[in-house]
Short mmCIF file of C-alpha atoms in Angstrom, two decimals:
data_model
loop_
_atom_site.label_atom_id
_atom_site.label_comp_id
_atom_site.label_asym_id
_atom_site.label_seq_id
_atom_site.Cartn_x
_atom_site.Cartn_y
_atom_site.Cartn_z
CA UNK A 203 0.00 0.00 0.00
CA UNK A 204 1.34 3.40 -0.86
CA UNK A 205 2.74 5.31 1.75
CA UNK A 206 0.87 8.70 2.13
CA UNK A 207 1.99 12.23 2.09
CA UNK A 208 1.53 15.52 3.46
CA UNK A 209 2.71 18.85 2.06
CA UNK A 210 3.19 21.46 4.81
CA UNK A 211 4.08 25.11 3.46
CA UNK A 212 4.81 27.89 5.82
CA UNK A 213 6.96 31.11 6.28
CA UNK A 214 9.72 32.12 7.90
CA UNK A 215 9.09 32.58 11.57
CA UNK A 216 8.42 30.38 14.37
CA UNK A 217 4.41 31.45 14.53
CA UNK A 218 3.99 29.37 11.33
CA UNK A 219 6.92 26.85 11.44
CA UNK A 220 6.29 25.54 15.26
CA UNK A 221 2.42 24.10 14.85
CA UNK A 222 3.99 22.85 11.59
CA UNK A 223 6.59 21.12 13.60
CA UNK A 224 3.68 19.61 15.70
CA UNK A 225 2.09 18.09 12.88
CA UNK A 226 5.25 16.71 11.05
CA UNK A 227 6.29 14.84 14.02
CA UNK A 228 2.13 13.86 15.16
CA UNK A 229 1.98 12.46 11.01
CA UNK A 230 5.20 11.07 10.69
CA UNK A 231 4.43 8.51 13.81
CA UNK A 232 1.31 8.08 11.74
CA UNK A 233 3.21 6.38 8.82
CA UNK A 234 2.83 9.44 6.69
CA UNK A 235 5.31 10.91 4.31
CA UNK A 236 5.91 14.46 5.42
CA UNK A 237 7.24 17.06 2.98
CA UNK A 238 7.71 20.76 3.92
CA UNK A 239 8.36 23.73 1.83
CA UNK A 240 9.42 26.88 3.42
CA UNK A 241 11.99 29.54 2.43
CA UNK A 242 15.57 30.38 3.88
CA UNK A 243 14.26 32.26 6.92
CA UNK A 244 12.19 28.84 7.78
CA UNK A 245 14.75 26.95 7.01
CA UNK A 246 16.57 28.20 9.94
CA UNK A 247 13.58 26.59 12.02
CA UNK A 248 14.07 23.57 10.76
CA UNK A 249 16.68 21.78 13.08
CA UNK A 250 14.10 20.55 15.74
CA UNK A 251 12.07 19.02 12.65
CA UNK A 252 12.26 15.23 12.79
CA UNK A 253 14.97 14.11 10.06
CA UNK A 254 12.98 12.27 8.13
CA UNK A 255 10.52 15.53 6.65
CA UNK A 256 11.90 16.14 3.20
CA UNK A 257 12.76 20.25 3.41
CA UNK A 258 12.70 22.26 0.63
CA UNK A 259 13.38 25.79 -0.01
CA UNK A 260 11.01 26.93 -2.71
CA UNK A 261 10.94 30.38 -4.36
CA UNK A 262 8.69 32.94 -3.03
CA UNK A 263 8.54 36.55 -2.32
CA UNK A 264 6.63 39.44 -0.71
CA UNK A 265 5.56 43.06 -1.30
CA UNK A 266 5.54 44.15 2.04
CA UNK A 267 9.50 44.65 1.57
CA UNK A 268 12.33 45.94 -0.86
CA UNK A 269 12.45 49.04 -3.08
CA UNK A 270 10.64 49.34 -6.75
CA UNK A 271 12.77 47.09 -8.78
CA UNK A 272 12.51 44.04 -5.43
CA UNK A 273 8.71 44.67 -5.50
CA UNK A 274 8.55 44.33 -9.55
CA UNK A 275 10.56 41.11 -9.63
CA UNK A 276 7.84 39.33 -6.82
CA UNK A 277 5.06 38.37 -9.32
CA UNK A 278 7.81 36.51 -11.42
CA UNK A 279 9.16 35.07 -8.59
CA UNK A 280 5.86 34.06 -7.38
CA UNK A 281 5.00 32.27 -10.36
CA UNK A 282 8.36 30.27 -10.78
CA UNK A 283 7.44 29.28 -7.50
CA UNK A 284 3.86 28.02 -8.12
CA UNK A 285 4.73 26.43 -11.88
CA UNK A 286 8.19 24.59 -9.57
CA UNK A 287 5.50 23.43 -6.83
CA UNK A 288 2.94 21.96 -9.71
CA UNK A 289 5.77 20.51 -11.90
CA UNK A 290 6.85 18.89 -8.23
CA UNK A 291 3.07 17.46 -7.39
CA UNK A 292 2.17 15.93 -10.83
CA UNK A 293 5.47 13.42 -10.07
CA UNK A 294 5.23 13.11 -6.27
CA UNK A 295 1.14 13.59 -5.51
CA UNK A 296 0.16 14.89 -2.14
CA UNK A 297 -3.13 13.17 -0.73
CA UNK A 298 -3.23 16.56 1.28
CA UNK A 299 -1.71 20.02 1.79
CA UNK A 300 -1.70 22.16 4.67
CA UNK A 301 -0.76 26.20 4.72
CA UNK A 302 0.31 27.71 7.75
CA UNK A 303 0.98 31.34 6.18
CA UNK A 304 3.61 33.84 5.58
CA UNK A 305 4.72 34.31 1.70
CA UNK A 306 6.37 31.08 1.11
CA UNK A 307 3.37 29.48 1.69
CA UNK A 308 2.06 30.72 -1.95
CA UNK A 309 3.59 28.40 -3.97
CA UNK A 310 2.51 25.23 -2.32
CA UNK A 311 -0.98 26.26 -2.29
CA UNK A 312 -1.21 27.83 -5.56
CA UNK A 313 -0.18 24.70 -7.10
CA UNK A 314 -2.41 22.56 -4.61
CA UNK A 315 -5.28 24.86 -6.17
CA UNK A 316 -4.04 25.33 -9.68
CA UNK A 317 -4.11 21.12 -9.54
CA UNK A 318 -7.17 21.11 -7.61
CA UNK A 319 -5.45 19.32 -4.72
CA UNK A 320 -7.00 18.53 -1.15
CA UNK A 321 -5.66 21.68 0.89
CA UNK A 322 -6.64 23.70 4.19
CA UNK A 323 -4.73 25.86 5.85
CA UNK A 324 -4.15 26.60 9.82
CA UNK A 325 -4.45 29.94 11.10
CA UNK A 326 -2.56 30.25 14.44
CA UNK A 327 -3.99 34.25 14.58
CA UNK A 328 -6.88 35.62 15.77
CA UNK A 329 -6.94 37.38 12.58
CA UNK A 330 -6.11 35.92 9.42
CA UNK A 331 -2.78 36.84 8.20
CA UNK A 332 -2.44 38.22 4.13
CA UNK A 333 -1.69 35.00 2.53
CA UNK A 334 -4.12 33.23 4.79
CA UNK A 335 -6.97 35.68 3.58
CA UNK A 336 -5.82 35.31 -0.27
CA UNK A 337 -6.57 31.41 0.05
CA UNK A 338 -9.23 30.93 2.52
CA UNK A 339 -12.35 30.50 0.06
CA UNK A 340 -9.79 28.55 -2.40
CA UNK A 341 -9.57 25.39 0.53
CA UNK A 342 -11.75 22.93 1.54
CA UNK A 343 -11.82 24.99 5.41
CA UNK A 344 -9.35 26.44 7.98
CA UNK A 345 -8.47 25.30 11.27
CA UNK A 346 -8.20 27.89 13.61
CA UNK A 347 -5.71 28.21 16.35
CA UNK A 348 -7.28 31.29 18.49
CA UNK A 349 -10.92 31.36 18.93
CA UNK A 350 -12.54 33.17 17.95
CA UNK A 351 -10.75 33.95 14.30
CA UNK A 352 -12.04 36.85 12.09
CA UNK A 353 -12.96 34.64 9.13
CA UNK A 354 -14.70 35.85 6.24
CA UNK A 355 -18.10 34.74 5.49
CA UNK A 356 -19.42 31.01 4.70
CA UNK A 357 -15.82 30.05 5.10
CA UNK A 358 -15.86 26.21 6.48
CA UNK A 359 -13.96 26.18 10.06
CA UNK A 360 -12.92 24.26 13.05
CA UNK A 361 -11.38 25.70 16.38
CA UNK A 362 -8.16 23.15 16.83
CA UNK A 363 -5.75 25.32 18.80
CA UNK A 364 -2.69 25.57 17.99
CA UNK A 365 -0.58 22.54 18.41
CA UNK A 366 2.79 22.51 20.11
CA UNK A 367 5.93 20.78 19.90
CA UNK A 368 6.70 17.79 21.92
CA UNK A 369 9.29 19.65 23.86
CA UNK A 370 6.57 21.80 24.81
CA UNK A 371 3.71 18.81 25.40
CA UNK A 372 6.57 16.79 27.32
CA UNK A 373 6.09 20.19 29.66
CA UNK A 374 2.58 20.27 29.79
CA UNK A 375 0.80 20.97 33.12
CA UNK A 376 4.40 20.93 34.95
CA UNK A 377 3.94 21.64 38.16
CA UNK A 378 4.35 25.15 39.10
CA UNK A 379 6.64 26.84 42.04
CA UNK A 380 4.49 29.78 43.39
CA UNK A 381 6.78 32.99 43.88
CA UNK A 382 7.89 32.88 47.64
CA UNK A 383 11.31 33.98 49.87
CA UNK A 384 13.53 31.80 47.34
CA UNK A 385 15.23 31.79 44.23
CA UNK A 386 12.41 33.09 41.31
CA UNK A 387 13.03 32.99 37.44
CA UNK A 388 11.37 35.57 34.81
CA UNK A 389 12.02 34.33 31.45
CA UNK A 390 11.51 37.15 28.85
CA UNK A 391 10.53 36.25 25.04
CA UNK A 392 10.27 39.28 22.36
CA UNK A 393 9.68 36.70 19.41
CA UNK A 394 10.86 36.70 15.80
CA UNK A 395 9.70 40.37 15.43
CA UNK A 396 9.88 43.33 17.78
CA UNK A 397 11.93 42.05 20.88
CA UNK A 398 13.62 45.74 20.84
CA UNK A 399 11.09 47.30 23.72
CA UNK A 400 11.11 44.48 25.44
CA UNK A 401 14.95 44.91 26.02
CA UNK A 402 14.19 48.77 26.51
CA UNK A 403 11.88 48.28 28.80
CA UNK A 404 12.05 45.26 31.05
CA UNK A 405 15.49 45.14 32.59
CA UNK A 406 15.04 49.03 33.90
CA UNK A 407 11.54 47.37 35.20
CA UNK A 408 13.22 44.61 37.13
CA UNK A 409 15.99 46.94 38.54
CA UNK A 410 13.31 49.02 40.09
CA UNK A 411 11.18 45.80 42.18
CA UNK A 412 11.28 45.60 45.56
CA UNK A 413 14.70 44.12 46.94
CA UNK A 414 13.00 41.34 48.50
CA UNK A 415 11.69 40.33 44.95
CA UNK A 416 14.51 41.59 43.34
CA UNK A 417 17.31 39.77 44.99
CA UNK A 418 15.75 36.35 44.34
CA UNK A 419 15.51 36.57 40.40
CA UNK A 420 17.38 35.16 37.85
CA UNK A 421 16.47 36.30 34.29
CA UNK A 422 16.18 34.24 30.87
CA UNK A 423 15.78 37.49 28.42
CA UNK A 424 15.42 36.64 24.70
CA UNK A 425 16.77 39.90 23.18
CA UNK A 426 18.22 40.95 19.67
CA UNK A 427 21.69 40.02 18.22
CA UNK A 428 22.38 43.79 18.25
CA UNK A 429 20.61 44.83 21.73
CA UNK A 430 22.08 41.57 22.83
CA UNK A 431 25.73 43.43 24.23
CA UNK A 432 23.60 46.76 26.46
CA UNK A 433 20.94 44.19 27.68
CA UNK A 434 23.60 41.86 29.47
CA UNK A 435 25.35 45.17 30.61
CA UNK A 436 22.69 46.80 32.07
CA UNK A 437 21.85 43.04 34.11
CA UNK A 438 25.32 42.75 35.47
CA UNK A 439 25.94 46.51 36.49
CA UNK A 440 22.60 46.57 38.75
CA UNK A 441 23.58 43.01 39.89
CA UNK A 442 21.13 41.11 38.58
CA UNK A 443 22.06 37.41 37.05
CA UNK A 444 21.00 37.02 33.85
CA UNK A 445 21.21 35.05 30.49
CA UNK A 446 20.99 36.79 27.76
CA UNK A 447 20.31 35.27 24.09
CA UNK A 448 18.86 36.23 20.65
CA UNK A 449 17.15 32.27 20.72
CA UNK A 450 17.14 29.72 23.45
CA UNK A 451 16.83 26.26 22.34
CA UNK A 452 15.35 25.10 25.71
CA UNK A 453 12.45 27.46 26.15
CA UNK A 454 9.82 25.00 27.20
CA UNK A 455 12.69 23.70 29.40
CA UNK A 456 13.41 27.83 30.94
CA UNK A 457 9.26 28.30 31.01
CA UNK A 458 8.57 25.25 32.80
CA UNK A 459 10.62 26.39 35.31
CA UNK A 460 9.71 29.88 35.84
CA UNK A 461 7.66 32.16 38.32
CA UNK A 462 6.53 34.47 35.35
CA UNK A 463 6.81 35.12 32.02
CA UNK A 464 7.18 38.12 29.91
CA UNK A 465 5.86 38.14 26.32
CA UNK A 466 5.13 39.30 23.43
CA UNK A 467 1.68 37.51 22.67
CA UNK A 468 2.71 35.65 19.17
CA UNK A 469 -0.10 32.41 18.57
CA UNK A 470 2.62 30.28 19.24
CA UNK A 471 4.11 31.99 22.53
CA UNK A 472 0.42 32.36 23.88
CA UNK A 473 -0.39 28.30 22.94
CA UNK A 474 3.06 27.48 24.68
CA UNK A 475 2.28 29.60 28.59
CA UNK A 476 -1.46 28.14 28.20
CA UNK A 477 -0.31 24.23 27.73
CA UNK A 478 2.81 24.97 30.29
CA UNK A 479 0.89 27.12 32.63
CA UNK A 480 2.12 29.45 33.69
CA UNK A 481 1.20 33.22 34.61
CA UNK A 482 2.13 35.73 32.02
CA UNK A 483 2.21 39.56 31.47
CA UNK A 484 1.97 39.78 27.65
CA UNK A 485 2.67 43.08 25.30
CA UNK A 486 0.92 42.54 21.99
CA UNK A 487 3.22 43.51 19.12
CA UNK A 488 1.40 46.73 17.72
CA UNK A 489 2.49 46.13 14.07
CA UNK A 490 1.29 43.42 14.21
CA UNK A 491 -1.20 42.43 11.12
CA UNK A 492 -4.81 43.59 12.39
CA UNK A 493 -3.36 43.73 16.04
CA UNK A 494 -3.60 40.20 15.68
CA UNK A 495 -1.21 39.74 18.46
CA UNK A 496 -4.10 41.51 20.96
CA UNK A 497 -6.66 39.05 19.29
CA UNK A 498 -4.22 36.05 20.57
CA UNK A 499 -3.95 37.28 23.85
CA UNK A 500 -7.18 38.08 24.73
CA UNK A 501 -8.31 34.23 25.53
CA UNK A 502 -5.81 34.17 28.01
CA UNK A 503 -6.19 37.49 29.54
CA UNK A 504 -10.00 36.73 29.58
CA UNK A 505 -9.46 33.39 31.61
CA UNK A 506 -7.28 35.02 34.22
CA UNK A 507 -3.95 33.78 32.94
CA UNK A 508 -2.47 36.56 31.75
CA UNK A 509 -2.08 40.41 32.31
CA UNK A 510 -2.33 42.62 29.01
CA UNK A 511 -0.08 45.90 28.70
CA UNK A 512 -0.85 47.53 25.44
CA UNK A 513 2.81 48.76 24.24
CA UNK A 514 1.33 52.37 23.95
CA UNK A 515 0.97 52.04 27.88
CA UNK A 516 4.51 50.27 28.61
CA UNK A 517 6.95 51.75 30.42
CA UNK A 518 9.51 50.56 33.24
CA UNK A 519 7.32 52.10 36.12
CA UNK A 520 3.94 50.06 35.05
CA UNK A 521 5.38 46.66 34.28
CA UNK A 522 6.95 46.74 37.89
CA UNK A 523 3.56 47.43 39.24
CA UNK A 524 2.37 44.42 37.45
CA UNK A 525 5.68 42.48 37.91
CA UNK A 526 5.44 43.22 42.01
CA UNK A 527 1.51 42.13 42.20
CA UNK A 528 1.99 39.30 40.24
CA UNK A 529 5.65 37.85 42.38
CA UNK A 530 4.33 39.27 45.92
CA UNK A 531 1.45 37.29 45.71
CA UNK A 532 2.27 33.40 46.12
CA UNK A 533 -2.06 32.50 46.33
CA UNK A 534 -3.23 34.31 42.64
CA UNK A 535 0.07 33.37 41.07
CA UNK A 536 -0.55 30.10 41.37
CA UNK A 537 -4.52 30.73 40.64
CA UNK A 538 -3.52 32.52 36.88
CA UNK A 539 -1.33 29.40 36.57
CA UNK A 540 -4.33 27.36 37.13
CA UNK A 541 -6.48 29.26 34.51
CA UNK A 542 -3.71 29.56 32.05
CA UNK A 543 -3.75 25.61 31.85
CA UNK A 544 -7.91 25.75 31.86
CA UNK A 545 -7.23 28.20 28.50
CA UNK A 546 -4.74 25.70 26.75
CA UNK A 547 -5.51 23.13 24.19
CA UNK A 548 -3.35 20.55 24.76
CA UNK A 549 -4.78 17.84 22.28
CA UNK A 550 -4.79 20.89 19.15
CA UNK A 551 -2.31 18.49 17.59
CA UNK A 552 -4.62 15.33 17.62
CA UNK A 553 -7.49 17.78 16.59
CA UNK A 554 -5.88 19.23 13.28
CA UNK A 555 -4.33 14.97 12.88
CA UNK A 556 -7.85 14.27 12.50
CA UNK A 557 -8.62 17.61 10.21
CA UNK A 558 -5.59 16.43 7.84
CA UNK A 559 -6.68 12.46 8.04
CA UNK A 560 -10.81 13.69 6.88
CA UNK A 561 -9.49 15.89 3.85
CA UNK A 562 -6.95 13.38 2.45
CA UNK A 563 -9.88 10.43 2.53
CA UNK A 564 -12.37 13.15 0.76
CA UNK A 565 -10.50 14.23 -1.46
#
């Protein structure tokens, strides 16, 4: 019997290439065939990806960046893309694809529709992201990561969540360590985009806590390459220990462990604190895509989990506020952990396994 295969296509940051991660390793222990196609900024994702998914980089582009004669070249690009994808699936035919957005996501799906393929796509957003919106009355439905998702209408849909990778799920529901008068950790996560005020604001934050918070904490701060150098400096000249990274390998490892985390409130960091548990302040990325980043946060927020600061409002003196009532309090630190966990979805995997499984056996 012919083995089965699944195309995954998805962009270049760890929103779209993590729940893609999930499902490669859920289909793969399936007896699946698992392709992905992604371009060089995914790629770099791509070294937690079980060894047997066939990567490939595929040719795509966006208008969103580059100067006249970058944007002019994109539609050419585009379509060597798509007419590479098609030439690929006529030899090697997918029984289903799966989008998870972001431009080089086009070409797989554009083929998938050009060949009238079984397709979907996952939308980890509360709002659907460009690409997303270009293809979501060309697939047979989308699976939706946040609920509720902005969807346009008559669109077929299922709320899955957004599945996690088995790092994460080998985490799930850890026990948590209430703040008290012992040694605390803060891990600190600005995500693929827009980490800069988060290494503005929240060391200067932590230097001005109480003492008796203060001189318990050790930090885990995800910061730029470039703010990387000032952010360790500023730690170690008001005496606080810290690590200091552009990307930690081990984050459900450093989350798992710690009192509180600070976030930007990406689908995938949001899925992550809510299948972990733990409590969270979260700082929606503002340019983001339709605020989407607010939309992913407010499930959380809603359930107790999490506090929101808008970045408008964010400035040292408020996140300490928040910091101190969250860290001072042992009883409704350990309640938001509690309601984080009631917000996750730890089986979103298994749901969008059983999305995948329908539309290859329809189609």
């Amino acid at each position: 019997m012919k083995q089965k295969l699944l195309l995954m296509a998805a962009g270049g940051t760890g929103g779209h290439m993590f729940p893609a991660q999930a499902l490669a390793e859920a289909m793969l222990r399936k007896g699946w065939r698992v392709k992905l196609s992604t371009d060089a900024r995914g790629a770099r994702y791509t070294g937690g990806f079980p060894h047997s998914t066939e990567i490939s980089e595929v040719s795509s582009a966006t208008f969103a960046r580059g100067g006249i004669l970058a944007k002019a070249l994109v539609a050419p690009k585009i379509a060597a893309g798509v007419l590479s994808m098609a030439l690929q699936m006529r030899k090697d035919r997918p029984d289903a694809v799966i989008g998870f957005g972001g431009y080089p996501s086009i070409p797989a799906l554009g083929a998938a529709t050009l060949l009238k393929l079984p397709r979907m796509i996952h939308e980890q957003n509360g709002v659907l992201g460009r690409v997303n919106q270009l293809f979501a009355t060309r697939v047979a439905g989308v699976a939706c990561g946040t609920w509720p998702t902005d969807l346009p209408e008559n669109v077929p849909h299922e709320h899955v969540g957004n599945p996690v990778r088995t790092a994460v799920m080998e985490r799930a529901g850890a026990g948590y360590i209430a703040p008290g008068d012992y040694p605390m950790s803060i891990l600190v996560m600005g995500g693929s985009q827009g980490a800069r005020i988060l290494s503005d604001v929240v060391p200067a934050a932590i230097a001005a806590l109480p003492d008796e918070i203060r001189r318990h904490l050790r930090i885990s701060h995800q910061a730029r390459e470039e703010d990387q150098a000032r952010v360790e400096e500023f730690y170690a000249s008001h005496g606080i220990p810290a690590e200091v990274q552009p990307f930690f390998h081990d984050v459900p490892a450093r989350m798992s462990e710690a009192q509180l985390v600070i976030s930007r409130a990406g689908a995938s960091s949001v899925a992550d604190i809510s299948v972990i548990g733990r409590p969270s302040i979260l700082v929606p990325y503002a340019a983001a895509t339709g605020d989407h980043q607010t939309a992913n946060a407010r499930g959380l927020v809603e359930a107790g989990g999490a506090i929101m600061i808008p970045e408008s409002a964010l400035d040292a003196a408020a996140l300490a506020e928040q910091m101190t009532a969250v860290l001072s309090n042992a009883g409704a630190a350990n309640q938001m952990s509690l309601s984080a966990l009631q917000a996750g979805v730890p089986d979103a995997t298994e749901r969008l396994v059983a999305l995948v499984e329908q539309l290859a056996e329809e189609g």
